[in-house]
mmCIF file of C-alpha atoms in Angstrom:
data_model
loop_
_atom_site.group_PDB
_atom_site.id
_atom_site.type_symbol
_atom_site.label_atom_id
_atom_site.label_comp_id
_atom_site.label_asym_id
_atom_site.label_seq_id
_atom_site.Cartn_x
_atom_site.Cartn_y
_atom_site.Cartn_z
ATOM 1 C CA UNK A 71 0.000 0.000 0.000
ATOM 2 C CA UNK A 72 2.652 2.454 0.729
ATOM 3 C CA UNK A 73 4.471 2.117 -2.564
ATOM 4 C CA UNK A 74 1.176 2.678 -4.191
ATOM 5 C CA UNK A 75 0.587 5.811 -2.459
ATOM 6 C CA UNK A 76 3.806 6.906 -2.895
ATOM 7 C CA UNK A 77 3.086 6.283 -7.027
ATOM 8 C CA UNK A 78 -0.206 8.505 -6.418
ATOM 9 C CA UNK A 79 2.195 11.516 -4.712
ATOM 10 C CA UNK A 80 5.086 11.691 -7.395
ATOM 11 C CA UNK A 81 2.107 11.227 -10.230
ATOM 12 C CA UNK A 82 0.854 14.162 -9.101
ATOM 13 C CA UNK A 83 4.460 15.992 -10.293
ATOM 14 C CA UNK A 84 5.188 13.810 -13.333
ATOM 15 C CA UNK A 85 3.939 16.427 -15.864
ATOM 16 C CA UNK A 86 5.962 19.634 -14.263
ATOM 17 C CA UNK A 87 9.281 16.960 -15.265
ATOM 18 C CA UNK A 88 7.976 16.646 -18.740
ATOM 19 C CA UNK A 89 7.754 20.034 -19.000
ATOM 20 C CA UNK A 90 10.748 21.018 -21.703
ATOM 21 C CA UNK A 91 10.187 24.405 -22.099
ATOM 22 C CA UNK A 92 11.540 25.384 -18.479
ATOM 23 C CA UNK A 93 15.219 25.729 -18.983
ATOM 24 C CA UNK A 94 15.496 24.656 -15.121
ATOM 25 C CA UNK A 95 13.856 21.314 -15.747
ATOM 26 C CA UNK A 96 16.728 21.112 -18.799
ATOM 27 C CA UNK A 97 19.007 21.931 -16.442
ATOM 28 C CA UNK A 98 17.655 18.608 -14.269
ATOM 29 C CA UNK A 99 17.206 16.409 -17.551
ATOM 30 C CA UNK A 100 19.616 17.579 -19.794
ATOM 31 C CA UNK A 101 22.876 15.582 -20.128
ATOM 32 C CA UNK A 102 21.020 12.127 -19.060
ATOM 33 C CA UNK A 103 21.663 8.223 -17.909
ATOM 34 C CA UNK A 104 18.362 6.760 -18.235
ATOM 35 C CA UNK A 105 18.160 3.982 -16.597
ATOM 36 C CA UNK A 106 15.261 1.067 -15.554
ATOM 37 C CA UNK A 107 12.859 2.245 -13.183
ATOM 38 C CA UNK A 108 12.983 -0.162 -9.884
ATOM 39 C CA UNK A 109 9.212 0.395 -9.278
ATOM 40 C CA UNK A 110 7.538 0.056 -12.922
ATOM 41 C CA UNK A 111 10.823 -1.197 -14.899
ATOM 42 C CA UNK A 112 10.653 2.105 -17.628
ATOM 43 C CA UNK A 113 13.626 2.910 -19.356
ATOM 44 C CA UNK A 114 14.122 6.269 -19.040
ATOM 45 C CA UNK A 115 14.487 7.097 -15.232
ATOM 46 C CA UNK A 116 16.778 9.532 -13.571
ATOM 47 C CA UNK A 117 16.133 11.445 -10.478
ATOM 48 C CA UNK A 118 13.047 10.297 -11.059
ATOM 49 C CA UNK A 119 11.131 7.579 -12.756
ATOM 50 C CA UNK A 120 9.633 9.293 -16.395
ATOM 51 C CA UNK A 121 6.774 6.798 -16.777
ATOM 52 C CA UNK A 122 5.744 6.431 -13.144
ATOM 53 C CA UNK A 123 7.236 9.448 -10.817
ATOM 54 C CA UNK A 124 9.177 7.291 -8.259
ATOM 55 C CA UNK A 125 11.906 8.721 -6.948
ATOM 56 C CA UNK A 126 15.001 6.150 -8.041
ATOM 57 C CA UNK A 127 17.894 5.093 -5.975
ATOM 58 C CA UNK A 128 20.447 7.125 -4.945
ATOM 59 C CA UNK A 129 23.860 6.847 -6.647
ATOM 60 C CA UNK A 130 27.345 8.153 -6.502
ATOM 61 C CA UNK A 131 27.717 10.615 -8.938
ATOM 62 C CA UNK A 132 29.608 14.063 -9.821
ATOM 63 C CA UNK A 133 27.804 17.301 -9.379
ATOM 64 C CA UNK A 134 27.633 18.259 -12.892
ATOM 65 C CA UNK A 135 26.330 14.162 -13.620
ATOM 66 C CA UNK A 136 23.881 15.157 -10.954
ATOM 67 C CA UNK A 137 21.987 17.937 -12.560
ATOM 68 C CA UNK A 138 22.754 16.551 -16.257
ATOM 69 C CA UNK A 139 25.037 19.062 -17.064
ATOM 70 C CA UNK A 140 28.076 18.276 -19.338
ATOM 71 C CA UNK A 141 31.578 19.130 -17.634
ATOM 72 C CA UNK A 142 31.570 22.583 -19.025
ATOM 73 C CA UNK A 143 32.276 25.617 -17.223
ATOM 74 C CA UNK A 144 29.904 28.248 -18.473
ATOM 75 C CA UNK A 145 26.973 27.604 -17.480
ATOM 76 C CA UNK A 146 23.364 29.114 -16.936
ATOM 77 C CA UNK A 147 23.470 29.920 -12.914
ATOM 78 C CA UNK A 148 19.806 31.315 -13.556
ATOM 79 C CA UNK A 149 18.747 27.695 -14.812
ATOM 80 C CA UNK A 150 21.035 26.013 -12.321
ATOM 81 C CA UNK A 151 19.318 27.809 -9.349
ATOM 82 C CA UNK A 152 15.825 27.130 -10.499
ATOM 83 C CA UNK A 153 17.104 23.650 -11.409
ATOM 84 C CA UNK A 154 17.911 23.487 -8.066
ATOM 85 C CA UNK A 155 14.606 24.907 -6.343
ATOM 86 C CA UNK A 156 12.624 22.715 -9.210
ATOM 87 C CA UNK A 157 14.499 19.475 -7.599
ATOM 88 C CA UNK A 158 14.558 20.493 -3.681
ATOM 89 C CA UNK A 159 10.617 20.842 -3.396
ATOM 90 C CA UNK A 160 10.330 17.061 -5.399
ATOM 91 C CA UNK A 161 13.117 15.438 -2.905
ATOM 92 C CA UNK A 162 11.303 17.501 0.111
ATOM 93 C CA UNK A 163 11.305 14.668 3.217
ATOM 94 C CA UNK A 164 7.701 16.192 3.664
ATOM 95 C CA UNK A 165 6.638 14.624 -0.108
ATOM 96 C CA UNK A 166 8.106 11.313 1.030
ATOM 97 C CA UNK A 167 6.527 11.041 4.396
ATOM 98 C CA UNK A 168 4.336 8.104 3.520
ATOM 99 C CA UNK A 169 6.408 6.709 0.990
ATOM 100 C CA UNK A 170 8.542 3.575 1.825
ATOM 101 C CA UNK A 171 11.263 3.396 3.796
ATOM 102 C CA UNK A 172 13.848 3.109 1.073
ATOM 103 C CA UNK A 173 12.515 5.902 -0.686
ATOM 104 C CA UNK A 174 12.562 7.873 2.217
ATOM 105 C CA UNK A 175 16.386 7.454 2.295
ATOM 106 C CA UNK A 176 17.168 7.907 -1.335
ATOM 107 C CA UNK A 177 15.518 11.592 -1.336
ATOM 108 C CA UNK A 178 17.464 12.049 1.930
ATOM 109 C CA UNK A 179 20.914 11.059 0.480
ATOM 110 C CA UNK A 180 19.718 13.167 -3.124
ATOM 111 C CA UNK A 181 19.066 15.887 -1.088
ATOM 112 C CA UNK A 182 22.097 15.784 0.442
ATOM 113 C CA UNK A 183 24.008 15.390 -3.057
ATOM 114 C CA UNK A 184 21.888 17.877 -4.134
ATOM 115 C CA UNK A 185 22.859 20.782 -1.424
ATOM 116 C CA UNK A 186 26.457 19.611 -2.463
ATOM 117 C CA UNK A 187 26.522 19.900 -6.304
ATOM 118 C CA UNK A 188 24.205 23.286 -6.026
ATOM 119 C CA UNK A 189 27.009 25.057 -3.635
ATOM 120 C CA UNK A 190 30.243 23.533 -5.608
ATOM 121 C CA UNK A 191 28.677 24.476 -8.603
ATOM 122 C CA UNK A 192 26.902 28.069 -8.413
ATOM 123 C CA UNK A 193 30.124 29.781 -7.695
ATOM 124 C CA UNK A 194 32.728 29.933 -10.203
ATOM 125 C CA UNK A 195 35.498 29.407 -8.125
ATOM 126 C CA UNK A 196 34.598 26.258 -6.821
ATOM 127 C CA UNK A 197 32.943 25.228 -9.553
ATOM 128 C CA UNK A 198 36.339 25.515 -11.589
ATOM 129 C CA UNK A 199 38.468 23.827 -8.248
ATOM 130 C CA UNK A 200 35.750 20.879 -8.481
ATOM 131 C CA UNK A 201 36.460 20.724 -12.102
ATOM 132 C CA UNK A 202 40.408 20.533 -11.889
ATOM 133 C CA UNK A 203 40.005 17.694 -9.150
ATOM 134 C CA UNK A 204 37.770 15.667 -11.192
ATOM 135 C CA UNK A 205 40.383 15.976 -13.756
ATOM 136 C CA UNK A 206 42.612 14.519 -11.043
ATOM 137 C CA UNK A 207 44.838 18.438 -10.548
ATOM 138 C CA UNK A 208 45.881 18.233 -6.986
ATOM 139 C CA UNK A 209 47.429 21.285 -6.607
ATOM 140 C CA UNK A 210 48.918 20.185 -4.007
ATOM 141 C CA UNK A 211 50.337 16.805 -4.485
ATOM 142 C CA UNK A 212 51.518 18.894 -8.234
ATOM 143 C CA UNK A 213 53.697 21.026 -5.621
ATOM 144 C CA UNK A 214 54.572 17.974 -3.551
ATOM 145 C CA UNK A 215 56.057 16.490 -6.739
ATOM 146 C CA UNK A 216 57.917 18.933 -7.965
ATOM 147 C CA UNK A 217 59.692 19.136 -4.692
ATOM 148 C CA UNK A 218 60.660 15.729 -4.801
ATOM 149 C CA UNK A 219 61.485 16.072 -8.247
ATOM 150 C CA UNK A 220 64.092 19.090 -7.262
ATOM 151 C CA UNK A 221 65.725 16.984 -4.796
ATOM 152 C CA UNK A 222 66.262 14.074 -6.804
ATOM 153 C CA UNK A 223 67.445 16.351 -9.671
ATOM 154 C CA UNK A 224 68.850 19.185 -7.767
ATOM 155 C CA UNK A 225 67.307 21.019 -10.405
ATOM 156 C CA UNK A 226 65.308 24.422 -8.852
ATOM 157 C CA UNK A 227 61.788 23.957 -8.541
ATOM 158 C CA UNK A 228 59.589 26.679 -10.048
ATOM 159 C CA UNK A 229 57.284 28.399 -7.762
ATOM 160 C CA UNK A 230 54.054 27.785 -9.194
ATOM 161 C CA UNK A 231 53.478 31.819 -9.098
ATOM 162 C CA UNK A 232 55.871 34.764 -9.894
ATOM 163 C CA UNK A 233 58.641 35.881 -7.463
ATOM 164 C CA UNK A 234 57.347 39.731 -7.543
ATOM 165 C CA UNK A 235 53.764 38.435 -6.615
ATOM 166 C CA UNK A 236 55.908 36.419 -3.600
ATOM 167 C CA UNK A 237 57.893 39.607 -2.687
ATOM 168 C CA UNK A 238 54.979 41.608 -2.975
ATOM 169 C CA UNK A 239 52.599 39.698 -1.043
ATOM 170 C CA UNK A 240 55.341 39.482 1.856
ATOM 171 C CA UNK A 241 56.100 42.903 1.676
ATOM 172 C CA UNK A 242 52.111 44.130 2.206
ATOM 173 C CA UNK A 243 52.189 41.240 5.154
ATOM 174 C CA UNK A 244 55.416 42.634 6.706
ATOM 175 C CA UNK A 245 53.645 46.689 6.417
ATOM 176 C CA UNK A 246 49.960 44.626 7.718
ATOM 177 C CA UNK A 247 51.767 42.696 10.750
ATOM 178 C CA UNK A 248 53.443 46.797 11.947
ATOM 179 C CA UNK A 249 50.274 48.229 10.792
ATOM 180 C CA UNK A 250 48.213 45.647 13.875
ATOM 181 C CA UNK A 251 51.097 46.431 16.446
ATOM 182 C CA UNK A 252 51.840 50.240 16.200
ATOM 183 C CA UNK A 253 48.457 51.595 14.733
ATOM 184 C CA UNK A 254 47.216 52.598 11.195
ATOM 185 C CA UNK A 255 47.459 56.337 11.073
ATOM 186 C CA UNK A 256 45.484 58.696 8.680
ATOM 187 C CA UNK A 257 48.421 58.083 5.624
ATOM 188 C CA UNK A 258 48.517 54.619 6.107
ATOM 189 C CA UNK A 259 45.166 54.501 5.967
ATOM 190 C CA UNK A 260 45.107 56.117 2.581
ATOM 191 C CA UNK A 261 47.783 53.889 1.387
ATOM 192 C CA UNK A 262 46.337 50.597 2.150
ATOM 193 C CA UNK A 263 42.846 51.680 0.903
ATOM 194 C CA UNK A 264 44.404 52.105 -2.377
ATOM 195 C CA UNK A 265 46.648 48.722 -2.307
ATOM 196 C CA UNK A 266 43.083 47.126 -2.024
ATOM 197 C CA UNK A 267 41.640 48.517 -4.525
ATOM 198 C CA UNK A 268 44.452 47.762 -7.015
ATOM 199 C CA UNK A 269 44.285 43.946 -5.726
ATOM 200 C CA UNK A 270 40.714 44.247 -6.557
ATOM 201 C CA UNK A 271 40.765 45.750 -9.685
ATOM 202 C CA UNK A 272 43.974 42.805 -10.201
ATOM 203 C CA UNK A 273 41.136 40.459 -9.022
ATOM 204 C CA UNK A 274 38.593 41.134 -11.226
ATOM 205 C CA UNK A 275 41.245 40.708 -14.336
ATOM 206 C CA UNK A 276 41.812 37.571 -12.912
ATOM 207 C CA UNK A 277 38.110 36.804 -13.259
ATOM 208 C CA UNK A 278 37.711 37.555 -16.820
ATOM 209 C CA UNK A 279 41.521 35.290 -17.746
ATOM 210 C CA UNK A 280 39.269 32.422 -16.058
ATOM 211 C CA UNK A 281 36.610 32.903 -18.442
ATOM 212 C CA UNK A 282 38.538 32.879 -21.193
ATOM 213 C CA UNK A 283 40.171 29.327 -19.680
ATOM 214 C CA UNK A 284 36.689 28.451 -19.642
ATOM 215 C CA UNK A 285 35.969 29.126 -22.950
ATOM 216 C CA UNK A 286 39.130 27.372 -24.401
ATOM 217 C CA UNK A 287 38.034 24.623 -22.050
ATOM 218 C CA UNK A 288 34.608 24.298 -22.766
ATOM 219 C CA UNK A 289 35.432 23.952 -26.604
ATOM 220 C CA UNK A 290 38.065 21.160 -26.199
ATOM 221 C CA UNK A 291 40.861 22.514 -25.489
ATOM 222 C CA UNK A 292 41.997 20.173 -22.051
ATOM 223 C CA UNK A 293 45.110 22.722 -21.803
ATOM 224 C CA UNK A 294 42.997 25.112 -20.256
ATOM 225 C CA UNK A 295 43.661 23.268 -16.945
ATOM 226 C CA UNK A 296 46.749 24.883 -17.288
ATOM 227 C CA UNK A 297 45.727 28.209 -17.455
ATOM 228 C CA UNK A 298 43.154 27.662 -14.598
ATOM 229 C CA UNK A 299 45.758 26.360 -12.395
ATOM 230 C CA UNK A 300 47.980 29.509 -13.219
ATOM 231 C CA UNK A 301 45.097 32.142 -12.398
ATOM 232 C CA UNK A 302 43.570 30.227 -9.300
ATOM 233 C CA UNK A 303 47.165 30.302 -7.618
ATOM 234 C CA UNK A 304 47.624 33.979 -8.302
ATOM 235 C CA UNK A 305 44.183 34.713 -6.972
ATOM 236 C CA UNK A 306 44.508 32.588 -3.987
ATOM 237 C CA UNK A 307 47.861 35.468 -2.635
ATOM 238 C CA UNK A 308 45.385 38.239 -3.875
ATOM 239 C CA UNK A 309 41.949 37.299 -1.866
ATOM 240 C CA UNK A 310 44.323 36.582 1.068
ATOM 241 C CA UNK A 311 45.803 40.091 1.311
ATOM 242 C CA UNK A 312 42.460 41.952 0.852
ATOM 243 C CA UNK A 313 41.240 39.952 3.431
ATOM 244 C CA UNK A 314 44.326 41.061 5.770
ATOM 245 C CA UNK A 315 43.870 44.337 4.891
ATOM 246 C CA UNK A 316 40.216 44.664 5.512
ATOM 247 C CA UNK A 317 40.862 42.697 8.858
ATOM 248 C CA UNK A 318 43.962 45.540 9.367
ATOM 249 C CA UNK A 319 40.694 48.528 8.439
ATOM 250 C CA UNK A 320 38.101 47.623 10.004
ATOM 251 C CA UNK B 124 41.800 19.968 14.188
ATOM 252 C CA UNK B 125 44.002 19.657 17.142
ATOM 253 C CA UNK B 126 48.020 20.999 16.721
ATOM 254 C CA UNK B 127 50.580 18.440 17.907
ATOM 255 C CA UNK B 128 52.410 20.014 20.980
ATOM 256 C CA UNK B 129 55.559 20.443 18.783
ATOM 257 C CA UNK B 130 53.929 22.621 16.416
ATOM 258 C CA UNK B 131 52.267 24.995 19.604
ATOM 259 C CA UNK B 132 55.617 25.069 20.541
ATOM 260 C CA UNK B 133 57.149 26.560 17.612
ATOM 261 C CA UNK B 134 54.243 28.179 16.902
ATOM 262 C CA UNK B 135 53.998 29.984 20.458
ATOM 263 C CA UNK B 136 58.107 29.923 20.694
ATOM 264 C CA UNK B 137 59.066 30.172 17.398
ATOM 265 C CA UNK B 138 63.027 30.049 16.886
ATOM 266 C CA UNK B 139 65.073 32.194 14.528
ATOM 267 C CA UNK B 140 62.598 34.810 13.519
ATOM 268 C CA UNK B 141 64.150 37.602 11.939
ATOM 269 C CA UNK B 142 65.753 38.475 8.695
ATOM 270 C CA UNK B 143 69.204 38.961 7.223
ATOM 271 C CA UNK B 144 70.834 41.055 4.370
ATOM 272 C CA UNK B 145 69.481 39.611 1.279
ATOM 273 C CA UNK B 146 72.180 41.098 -0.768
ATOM 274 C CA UNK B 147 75.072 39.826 1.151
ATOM 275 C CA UNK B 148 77.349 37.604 -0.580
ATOM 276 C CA UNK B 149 77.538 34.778 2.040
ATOM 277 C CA UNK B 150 73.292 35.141 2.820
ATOM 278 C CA UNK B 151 71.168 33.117 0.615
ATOM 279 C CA UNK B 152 67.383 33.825 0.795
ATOM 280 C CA UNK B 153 64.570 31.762 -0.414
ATOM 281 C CA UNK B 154 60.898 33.282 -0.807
ATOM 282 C CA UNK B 155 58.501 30.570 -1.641
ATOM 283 C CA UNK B 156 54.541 30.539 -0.912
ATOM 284 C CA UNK B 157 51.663 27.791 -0.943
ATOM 285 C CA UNK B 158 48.979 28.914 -3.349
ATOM 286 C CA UNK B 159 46.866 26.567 -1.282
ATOM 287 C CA UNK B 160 47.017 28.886 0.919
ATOM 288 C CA UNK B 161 48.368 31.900 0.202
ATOM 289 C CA UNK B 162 50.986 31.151 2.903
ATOM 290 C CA UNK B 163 54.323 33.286 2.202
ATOM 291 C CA UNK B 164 57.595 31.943 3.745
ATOM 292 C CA UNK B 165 61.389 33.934 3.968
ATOM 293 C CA UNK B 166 63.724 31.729 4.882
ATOM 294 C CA UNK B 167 67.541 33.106 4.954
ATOM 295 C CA UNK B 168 70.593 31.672 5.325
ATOM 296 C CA UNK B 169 74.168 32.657 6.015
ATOM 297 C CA UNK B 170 77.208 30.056 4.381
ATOM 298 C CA UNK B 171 80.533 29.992 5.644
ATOM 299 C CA UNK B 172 82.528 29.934 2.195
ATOM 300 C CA UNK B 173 85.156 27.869 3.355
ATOM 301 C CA UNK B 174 83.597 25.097 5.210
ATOM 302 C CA UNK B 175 80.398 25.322 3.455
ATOM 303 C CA UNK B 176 78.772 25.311 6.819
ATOM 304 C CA UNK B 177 75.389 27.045 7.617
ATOM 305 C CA UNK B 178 76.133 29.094 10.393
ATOM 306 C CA UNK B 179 72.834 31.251 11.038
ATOM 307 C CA UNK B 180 69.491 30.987 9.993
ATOM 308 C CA UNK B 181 66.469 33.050 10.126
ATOM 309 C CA UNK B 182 62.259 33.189 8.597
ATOM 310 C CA UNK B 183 59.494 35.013 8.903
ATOM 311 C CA UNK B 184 55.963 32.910 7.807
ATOM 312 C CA UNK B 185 53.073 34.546 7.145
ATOM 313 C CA UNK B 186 50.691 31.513 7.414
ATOM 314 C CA UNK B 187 48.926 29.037 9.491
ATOM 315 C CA UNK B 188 50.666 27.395 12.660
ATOM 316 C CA UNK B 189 51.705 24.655 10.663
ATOM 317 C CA UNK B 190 53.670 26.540 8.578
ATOM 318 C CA UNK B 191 55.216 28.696 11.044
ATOM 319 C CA UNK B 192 56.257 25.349 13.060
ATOM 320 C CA UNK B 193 57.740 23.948 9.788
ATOM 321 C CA UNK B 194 59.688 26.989 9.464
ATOM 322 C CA UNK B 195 60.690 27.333 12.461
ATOM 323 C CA UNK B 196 62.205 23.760 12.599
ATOM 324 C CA UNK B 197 63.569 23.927 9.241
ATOM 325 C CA UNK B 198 66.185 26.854 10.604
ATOM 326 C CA UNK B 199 66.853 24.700 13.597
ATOM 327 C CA UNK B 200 67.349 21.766 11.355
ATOM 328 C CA UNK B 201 70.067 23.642 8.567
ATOM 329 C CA UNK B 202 71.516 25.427 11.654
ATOM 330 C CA UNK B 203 75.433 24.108 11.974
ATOM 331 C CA UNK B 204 74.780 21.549 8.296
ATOM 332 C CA UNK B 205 77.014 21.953 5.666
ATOM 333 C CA UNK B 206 74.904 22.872 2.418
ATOM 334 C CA UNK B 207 74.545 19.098 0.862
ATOM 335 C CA UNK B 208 73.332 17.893 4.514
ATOM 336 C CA UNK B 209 70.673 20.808 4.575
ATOM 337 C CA UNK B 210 69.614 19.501 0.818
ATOM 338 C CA UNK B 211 69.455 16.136 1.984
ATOM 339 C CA UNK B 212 66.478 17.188 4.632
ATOM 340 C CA UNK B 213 62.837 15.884 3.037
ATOM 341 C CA UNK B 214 59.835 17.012 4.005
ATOM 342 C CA UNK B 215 58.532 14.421 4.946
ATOM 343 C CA UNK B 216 61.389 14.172 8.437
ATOM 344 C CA UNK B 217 59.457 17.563 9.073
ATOM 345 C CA UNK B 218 55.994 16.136 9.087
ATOM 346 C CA UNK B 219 56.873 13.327 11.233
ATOM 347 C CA UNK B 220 58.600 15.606 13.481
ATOM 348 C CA UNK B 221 55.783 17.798 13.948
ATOM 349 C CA UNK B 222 53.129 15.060 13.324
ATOM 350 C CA UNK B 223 51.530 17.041 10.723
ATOM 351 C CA UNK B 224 48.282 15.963 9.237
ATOM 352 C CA UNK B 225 47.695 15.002 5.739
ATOM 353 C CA UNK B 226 46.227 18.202 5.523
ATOM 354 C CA UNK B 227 48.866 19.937 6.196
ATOM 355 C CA UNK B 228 51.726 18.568 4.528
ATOM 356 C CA UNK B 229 51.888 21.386 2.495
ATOM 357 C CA UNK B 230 53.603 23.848 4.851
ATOM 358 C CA UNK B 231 56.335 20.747 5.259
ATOM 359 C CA UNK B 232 56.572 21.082 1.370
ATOM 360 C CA UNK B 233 56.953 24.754 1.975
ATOM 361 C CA UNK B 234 59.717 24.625 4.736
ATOM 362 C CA UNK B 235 61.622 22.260 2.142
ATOM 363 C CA UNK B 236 61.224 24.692 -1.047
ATOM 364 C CA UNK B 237 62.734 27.434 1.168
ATOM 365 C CA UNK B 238 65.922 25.375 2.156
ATOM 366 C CA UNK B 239 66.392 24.753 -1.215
ATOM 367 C CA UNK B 240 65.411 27.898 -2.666
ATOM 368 C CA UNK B 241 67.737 29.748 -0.021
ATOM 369 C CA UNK B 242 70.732 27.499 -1.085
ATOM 370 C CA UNK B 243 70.249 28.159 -4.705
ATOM 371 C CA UNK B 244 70.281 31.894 -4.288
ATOM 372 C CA UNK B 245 73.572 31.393 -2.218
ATOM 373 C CA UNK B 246 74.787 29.397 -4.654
ATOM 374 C CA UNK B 247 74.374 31.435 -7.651
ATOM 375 C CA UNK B 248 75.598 34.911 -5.929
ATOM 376 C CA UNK B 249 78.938 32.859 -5.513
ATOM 377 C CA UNK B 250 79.128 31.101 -8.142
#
């Protein structure tokens, strides 16, 4: 009886899936592995069943898998978010409360994957981090390598960012660390509101090489990584010392 | 996450902060950073020419406790070495003597890249 009724609640949203014109709901079905439906044994399930609304089982999957997006970087966050809303309210625990008990679990665990992939994903930087892991860039075990590959060779290992963004960014934390013990008067005031608003105006720069990684990415080209890896390693120095500064201002 | 009591005690006591004269013939200086992150570490040097013996050391870390502790006992470490016995130190020696977590092996990584990065300077100034 309660699988039945469970059939009669997710009927009741089987259309609104259907529904192609809402970019959203393409965001949910677009990039697809249908599979057989557990309950009614119909071909083209995801998320959910298409023929009979039942939620399927949860799997392990990557966040772009998860909403049927391709791995591309550009995407639609307008679509993504409603794609996300459009999914929350049809894995809410309150829609499941008299379904069975292993339905009640998968739309926990798909919520759960769900709140993942829609964070990761909706912001750019993390959405382009999450990419570079799945592509298997540590950036740190890329550093840890070519450490060990300097001692072995006793070759000089390249820093993975300039030497002047190094000096600088030591430089601004030597002024910052006087600046917390001996006071920020009315000129150094001035000066550091300016050094943030260069690193900002550096920062946005930064945003717009990333989208052009993107791009190159998103048509084929896999040495974007590359790129990626160069611009979020600058960025990481930058968003660090506006942070100490603001912390040093405020 | 809890720090080992080695790495509170560098981190509270830290040994060797300071810096030298970068353009000093027998000071090498290495500048290296974690983009992780954003962790910047000076670590400085100063050779004698003749025995090839480190004789001082000195860093200033701007970065987590970790990296301050791997710092720290990095300069202890080279202190009294002769160059190829500093080069010979791994990170890895500094994470297990600071019982750093996988997390942070990074900042061990770090320490390493200045010791070498501080010996290369001195090595090309006198070269």
């Amino acid at each position: 009886m309660s699988e039945k009724s469970t059939g009669v609640v997710n009927s009741g949203l089987k259309p609104e899936a259907k529904k192609g014109s809402d970019s959203a709901l393409q965001v949910m079905n677009g990039e697809h592995h249908p599979h057989q439906c557990w309950s009614c044994g119909d071909m083209r399930a995801e998320h959910f069943c298409g023929a009979c609304g039942h939620v399927q089982p949860a799997e392990p999957t990557d966040f772009f898998s998860f909403f049927g997006l391709p791995r591309k970087l550009e995407l639609d966050e307008a679509a993504l978010e409603r794609g996300f809303y459009a999914l929350s309210r049809k894995l809410h625990p309150d829609v499941y409360s008299r379904a069975s008990a292993k339905e009640q679990a998968w739309s926990l665990e798909k919520t759960s994957q769900l709140n993942d992939a829609y964070r990761t994903l909706k912001d750019p930087i993390s959405r382009t981090e999450y990419l570079l892991m799945l592509e298997g860039i540590q950036l740190d075990e890329q550093s840890k390598k070519a450490t060990e590959k300097a001692r072995a060779s006793g070759a000089e290992k390249k820093q993975s960012v300039p030497p002047e963004l190094l000096e600088e960014a030591f430089e601004l934390n030597m002024m910052l660390e006087e600046a917390k013990m001996g006071g920020v008067d009315k000129d150094l005031r001035a000066q550091l509101t300016a050094t943030r608003e260069d690193l900002t105006a550096r920062l946005n720069t930064m945003q717009d090489e990333l989208r052009g990684a993107w791009k190159r990415w998103d048509s084929g080209d896999s040495g974007a990584t590359a790129r990626m890896v160069d611009v979020l390693n600058r960025r990481s120095y930058l968003c660090n010392l506006v942070r100490d500064i603001d912390e040093v201002l405020s | 996450m809890a720090y080992s009591d080695k790495v509170l005690d560098h981190y509270t006591n830290p040994r060797n902060v300071g810096t030298m004269d970068k353009n000093a013939n027998e000071v090498g200086t290495g500048l290296v950073g974690a983009p992780e992150c954003g962790d910047v570490m000076k670590l400085q040097i100063r050779i004698n020419a003749e025995t090839k013996v480190i004789e001082d050391a000195k860093f200033k870390t701007f970065g987590c406790g970790s990296a301050i502790a791997s710092s720290s006992l990095a300069t202890e470490w080279v202190k009294g070495k002769t160059v190829d016995e500093a080069l010979a130190i791994k990170n890895t020696d500094i994470v297990k003597e600071l019982s750093l977590p996988p997390v942070k092996i990074h900042c061990s990584v770090l320490a390493e890249d200045a010791i070498r990065a501080a010996i290369s300077d001195w090595k090309k100034k006198n070269s």
